[in-house]
XYZ file of N, CA, C and O in Angstrom:
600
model
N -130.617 -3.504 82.738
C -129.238 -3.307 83.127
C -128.467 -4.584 82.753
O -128.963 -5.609 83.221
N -127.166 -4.766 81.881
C -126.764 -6.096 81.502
C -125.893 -6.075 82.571
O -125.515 -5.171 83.316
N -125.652 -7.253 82.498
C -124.720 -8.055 83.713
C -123.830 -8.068 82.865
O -123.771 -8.411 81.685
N -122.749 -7.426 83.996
C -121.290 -7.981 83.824
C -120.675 -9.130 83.331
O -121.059 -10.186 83.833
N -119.893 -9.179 82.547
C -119.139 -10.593 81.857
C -118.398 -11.279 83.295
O -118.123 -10.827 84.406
N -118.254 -12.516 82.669
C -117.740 -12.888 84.087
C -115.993 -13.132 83.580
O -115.489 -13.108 82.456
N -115.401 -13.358 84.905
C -114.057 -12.475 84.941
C -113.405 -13.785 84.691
O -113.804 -14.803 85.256
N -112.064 -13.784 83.567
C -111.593 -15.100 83.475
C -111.020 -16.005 84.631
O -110.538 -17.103 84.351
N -111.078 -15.488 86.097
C -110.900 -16.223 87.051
C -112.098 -17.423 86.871
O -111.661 -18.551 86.647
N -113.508 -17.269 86.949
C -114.377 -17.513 86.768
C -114.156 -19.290 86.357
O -114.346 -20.244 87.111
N -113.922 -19.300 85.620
C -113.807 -20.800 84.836
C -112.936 -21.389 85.531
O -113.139 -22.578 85.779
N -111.713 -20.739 86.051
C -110.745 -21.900 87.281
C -111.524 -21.693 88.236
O -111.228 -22.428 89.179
N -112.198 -21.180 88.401
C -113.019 -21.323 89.964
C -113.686 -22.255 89.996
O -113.727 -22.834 91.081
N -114.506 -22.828 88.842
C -115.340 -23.710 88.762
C -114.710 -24.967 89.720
O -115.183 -25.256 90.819
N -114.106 -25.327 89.393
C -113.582 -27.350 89.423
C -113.191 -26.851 91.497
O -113.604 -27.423 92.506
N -112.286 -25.627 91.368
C -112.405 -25.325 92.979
C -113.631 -25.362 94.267
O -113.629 -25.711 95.447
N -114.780 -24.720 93.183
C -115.914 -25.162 94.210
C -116.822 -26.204 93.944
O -118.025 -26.334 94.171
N -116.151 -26.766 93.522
C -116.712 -28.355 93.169
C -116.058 -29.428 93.686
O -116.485 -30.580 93.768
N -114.452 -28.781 94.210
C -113.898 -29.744 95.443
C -114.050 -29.223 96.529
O -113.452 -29.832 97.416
N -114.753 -28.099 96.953
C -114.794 -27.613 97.959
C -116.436 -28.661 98.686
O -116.762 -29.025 99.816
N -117.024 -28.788 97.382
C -118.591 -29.344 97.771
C -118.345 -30.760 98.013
O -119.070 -31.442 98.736
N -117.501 -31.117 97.512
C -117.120 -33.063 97.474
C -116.418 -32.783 98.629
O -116.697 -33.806 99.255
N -115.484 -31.941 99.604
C -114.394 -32.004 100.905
C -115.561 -31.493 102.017
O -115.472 -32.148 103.055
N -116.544 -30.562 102.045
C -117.538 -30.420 102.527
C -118.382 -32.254 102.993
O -118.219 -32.962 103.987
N -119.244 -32.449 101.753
C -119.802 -34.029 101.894
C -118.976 -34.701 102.586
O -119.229 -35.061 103.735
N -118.045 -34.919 102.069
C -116.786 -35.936 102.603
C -117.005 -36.332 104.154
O -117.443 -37.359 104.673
N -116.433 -34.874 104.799
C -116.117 -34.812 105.888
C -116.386 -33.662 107.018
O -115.786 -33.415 108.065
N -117.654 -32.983 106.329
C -118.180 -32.396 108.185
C -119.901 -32.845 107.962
O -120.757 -32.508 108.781
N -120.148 -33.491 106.966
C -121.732 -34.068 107.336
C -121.540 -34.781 108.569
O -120.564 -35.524 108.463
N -122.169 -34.857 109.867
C -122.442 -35.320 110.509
C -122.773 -37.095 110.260
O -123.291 -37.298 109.161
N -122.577 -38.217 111.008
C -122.858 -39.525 110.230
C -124.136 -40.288 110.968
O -124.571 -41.387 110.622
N -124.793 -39.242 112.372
C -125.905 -39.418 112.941
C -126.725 -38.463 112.146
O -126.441 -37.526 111.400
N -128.099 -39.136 112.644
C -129.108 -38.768 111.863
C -129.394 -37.518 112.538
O -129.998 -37.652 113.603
N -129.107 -36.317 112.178
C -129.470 -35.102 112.948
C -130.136 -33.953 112.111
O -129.580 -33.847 111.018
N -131.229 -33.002 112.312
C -131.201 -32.071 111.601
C -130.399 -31.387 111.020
O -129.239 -31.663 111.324
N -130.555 -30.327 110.055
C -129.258 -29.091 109.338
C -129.495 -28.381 110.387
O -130.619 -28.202 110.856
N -128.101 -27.773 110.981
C -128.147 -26.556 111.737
C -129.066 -25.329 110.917
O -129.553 -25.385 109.787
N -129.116 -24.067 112.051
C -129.105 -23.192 111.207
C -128.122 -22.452 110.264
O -128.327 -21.893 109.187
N -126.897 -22.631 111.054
C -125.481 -22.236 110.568
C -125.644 -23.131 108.985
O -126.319 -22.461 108.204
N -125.349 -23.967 108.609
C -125.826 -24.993 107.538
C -126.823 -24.554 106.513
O -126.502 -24.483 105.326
N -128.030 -24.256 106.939
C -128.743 -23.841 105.968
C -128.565 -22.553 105.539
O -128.762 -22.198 104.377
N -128.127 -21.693 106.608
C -127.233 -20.118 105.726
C -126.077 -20.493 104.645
O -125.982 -20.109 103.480
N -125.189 -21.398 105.419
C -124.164 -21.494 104.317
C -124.627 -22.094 102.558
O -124.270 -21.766 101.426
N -125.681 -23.210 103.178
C -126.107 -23.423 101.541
C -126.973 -22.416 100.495
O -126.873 -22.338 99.271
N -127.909 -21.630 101.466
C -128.218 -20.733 100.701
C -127.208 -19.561 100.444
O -127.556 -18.534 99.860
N -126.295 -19.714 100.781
C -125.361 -18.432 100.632
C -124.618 -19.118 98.848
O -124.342 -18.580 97.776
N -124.555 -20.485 99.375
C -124.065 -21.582 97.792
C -124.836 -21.363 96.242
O -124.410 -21.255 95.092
N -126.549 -21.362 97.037
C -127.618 -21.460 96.117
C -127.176 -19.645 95.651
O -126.730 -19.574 94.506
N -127.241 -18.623 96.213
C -127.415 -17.580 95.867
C -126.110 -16.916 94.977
O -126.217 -16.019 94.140
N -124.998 -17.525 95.342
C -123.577 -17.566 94.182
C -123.593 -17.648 93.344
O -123.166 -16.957 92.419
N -124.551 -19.322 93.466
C -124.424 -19.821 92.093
C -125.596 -19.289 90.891
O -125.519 -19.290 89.663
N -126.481 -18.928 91.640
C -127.522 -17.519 90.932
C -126.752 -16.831 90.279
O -126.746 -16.926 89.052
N -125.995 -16.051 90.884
C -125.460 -14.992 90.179
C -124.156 -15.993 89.012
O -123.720 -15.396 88.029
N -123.887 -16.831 89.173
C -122.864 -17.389 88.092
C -123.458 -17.649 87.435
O -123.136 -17.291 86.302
N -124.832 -18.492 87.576
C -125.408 -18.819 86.460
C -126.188 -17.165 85.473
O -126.200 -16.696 84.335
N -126.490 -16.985 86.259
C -126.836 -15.442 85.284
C -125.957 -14.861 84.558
O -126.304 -14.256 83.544
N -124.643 -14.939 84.950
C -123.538 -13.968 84.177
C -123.408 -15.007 82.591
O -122.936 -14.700 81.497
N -123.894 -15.991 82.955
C -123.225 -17.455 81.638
C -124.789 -16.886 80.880
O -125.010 -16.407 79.767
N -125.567 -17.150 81.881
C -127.299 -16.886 81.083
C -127.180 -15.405 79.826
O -127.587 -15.330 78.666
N -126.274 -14.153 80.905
C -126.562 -12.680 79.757
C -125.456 -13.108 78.848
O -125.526 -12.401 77.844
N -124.482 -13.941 78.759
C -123.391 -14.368 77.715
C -124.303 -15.018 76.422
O -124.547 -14.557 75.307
N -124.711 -16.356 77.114
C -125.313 -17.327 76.003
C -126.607 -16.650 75.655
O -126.611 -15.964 74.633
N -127.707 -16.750 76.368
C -128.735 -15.934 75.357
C -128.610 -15.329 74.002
O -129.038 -15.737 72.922
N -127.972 -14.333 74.285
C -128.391 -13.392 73.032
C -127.796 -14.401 71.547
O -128.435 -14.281 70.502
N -126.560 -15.357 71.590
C -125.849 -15.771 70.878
C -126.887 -17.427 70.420
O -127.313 -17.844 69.342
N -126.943 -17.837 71.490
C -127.287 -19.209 71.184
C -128.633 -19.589 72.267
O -128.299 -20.178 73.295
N -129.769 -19.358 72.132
C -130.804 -19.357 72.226
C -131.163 -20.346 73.336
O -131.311 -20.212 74.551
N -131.256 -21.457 72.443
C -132.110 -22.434 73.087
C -130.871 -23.135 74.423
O -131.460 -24.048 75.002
N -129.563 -22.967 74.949
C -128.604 -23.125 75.788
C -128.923 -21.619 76.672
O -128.736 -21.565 77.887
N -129.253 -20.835 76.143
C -129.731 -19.676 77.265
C -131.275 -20.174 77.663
O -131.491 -20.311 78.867
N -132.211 -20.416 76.859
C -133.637 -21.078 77.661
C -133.226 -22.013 78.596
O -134.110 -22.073 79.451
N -132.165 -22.901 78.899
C -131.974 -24.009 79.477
C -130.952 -23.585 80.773
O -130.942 -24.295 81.778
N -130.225 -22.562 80.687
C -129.423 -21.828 81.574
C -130.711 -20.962 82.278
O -131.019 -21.424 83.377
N -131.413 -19.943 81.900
C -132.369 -19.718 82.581
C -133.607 -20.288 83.453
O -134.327 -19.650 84.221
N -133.666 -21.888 83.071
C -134.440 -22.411 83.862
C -133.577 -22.872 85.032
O -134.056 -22.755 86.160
N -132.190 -23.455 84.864
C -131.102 -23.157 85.811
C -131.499 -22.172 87.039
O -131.620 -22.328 88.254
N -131.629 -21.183 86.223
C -131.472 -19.605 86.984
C -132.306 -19.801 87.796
O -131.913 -20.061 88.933
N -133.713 -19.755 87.537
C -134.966 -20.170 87.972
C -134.639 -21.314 88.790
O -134.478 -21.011 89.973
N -134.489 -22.574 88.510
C -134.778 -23.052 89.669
C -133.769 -22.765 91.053
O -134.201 -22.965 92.189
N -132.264 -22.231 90.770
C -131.339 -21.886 92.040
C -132.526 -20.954 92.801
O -133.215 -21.597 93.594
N -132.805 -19.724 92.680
C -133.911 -19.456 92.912
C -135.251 -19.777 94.050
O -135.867 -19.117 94.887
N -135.272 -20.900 93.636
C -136.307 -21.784 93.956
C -135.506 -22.463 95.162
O -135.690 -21.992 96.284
N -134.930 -23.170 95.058
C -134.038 -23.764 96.048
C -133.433 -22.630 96.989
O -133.157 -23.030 98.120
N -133.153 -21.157 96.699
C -132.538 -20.545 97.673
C -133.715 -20.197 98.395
O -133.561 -19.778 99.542
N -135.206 -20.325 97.788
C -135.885 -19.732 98.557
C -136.168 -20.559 99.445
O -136.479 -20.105 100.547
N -136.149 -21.987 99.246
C -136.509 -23.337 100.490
C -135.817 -23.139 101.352
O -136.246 -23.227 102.502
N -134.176 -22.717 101.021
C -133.271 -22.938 102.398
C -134.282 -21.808 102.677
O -135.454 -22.085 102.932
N -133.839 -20.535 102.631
C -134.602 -19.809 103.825
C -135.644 -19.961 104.533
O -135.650 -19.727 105.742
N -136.881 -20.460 103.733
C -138.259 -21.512 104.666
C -137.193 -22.135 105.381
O -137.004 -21.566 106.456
N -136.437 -23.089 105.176
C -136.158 -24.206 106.140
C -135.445 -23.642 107.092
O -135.541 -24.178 108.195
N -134.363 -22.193 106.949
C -133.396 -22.002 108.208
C -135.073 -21.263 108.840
O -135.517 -21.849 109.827
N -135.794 -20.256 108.387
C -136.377 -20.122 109.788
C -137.473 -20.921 110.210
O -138.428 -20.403 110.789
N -137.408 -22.366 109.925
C -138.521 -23.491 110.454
C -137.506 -24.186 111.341
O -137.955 -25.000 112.148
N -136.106 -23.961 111.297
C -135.356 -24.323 111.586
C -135.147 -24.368 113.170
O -135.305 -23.257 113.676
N -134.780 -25.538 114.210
C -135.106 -25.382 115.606
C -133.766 -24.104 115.977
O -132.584 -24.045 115.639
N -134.364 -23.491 116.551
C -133.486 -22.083 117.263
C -132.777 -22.495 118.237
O -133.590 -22.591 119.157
N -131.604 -22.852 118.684
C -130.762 -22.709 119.702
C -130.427 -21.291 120.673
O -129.640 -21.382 121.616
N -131.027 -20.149 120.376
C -130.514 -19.118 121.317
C -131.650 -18.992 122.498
O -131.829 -17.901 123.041
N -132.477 -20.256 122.907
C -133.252 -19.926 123.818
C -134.256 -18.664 123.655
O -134.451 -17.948 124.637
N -134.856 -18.404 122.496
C -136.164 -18.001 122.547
C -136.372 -17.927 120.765
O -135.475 -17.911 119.923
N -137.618 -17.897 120.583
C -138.278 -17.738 119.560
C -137.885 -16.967 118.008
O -137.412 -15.831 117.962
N -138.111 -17.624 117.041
C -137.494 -16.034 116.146
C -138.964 -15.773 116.119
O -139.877 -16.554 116.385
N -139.033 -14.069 115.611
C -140.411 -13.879 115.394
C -140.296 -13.733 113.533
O -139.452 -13.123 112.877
N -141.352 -14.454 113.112
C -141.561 -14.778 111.382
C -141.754 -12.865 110.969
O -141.397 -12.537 109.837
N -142.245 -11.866 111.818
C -141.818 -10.840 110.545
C -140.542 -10.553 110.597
O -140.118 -9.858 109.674
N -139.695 -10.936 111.528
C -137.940 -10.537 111.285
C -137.589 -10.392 110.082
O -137.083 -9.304 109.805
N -137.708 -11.222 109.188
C -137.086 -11.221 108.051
C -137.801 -10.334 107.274
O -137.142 -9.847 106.356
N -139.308 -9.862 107.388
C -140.079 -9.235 106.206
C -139.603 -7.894 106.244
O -139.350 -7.169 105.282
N -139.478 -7.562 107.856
C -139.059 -6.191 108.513
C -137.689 -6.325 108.202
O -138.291 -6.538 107.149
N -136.774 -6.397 108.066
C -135.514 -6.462 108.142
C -135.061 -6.300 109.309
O -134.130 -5.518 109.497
N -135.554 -6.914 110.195
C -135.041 -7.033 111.554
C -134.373 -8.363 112.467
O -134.814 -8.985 113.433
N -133.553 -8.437 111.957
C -132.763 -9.716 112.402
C -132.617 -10.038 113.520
O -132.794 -9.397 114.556
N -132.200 -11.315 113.309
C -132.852 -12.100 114.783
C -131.209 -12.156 115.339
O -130.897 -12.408 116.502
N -130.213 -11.848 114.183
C -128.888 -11.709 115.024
C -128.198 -13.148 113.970
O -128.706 -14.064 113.323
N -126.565 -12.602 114.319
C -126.211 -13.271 113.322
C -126.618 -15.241 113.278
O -127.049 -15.674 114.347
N -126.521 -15.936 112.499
C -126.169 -15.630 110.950
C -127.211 -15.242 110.205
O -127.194 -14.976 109.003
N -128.542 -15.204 111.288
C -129.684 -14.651 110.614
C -129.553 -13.348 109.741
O -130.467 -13.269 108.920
N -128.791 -12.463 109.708
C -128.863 -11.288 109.519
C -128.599 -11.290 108.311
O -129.335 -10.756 107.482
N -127.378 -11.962 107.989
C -126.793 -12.500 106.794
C -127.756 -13.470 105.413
O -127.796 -13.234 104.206
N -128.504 -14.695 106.307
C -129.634 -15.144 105.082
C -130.383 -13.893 104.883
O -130.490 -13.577 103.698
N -131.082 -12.878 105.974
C -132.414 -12.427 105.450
C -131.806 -11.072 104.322
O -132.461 -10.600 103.393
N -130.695 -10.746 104.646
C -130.263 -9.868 103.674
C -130.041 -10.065 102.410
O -130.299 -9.324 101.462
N -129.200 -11.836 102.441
C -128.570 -11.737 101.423
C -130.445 -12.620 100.374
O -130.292 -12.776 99.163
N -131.576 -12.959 100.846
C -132.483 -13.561 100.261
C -133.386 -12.610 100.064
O -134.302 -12.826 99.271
N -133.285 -11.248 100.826
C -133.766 -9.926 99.936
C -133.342 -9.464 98.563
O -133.921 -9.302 97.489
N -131.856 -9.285 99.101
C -131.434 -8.978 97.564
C -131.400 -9.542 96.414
O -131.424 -8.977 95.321
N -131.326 -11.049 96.709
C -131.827 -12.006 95.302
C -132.964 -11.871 95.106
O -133.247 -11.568 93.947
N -134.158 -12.027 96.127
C -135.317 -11.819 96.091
C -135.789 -10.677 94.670
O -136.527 -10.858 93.702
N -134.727 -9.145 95.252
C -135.315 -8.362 94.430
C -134.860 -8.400 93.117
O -135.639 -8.189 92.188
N -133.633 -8.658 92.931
C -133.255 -9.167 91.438
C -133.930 -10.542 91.246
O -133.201 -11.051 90.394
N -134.315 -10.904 91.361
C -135.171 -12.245 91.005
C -136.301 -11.815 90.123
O -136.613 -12.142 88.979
N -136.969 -10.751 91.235
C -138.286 -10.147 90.776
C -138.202 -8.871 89.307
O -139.182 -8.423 88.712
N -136.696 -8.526 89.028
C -136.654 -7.830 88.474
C -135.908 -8.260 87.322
O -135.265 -7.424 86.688
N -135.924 -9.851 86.869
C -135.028 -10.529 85.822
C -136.673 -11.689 85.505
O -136.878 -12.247 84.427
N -137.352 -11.763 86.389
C -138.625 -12.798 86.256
C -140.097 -12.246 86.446
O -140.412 -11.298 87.165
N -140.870 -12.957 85.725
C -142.471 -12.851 85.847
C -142.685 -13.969 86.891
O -142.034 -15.005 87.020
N -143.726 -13.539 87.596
C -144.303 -14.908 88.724
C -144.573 -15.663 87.758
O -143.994 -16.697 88.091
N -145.121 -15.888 86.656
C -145.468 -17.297 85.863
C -143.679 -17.602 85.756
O -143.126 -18.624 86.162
N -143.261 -16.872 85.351
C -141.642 -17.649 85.036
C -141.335 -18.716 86.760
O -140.911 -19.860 86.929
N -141.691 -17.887 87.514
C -141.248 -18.321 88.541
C -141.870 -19.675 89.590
O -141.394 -20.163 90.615
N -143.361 -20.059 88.671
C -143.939 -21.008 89.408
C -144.017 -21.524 88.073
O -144.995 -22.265 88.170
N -143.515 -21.631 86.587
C -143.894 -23.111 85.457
C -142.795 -23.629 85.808
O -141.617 -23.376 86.058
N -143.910 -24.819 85.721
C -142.559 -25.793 86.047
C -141.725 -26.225 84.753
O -140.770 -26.980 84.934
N -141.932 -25.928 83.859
C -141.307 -25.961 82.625
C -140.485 -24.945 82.709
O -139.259 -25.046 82.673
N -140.910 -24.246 82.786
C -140.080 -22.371 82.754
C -139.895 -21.918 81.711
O -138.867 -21.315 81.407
N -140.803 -22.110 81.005
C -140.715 -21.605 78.956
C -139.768 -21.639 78.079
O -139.497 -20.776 77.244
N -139.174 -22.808 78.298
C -138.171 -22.977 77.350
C -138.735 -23.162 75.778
O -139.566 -23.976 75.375
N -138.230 -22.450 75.255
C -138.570 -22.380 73.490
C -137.862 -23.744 72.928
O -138.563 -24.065 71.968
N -137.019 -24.510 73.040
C -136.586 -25.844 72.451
C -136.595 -26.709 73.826
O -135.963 -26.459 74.852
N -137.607 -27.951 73.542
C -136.860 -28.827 74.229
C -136.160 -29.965 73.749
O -135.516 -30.668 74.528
């Protein structure tokens, strides 16, 4: 199934969420040494999983045209990926504030532990399954990620 071109909003959006990530740092990191909420680690994987899909729409553009900038956009791809899958390890290793336990099949079951949980385990299914359906597990654990030029 090809992916959609991406929409000429797309390119002014860029530099926007790139001051949104520098006004973020700036000024609501905490300046004590404290864990990431859980709220926190949803929002970044919600970042990591965006930018999945942006980078894929640039990945089905460049590929077919210019090769070895699509091998290098796809390891991109691959590793957002990788990183969206840590936040989710980390939000549910993450200490729970609602006074009791999450239980670890919540997420396998699709049974949420309540918001914003509801929101990571959904939205790290559905990458999950396009992940699995754009990648081979070797794509997904070389650490090279088969790039044809380096």
């Amino acid at each position: 199934m090809p992916t959609e071109p991406l929409p000429e909003l797309a390119v002014s959006f860029l530099p926007f969420a790139t001051a949104a990530l520098d006004f973020h740092r700036a000024l609501n990191l905490p300046e004590a040494q404290a864990a990431t909420s859980r709220g926190e680690l949803d929002a970044l994987h919600a970042h990591a999983s965006a930018l999945y899909g942006l980078i894929d729409s640039h990945t089905a553009r460049t590929g077919p045209v210019a090769r070895a900038e699509g091998d290098h956009l796809r390891a991109c791809r691959i590793r957002l990926w990788q990183a969206a899958d840590h936040f989710h390890d980390a939000f549910h290793t993450a200490p729970y504030t609602g006074g009791r336990l999450p239980a670890g099949e919540a997420c396998r079951s699709r049974l949420p532990e309540g918001a914003p949980d509801l929101t990571i385990c959904q939205r790290h299914l559905a990458l999950a399954a396009r992940v699995r359906r754009d990648h081979t597990p070797a794509d997904l654990h070389d650490p090279v990620t088969g790039l044809t030029h380096h």
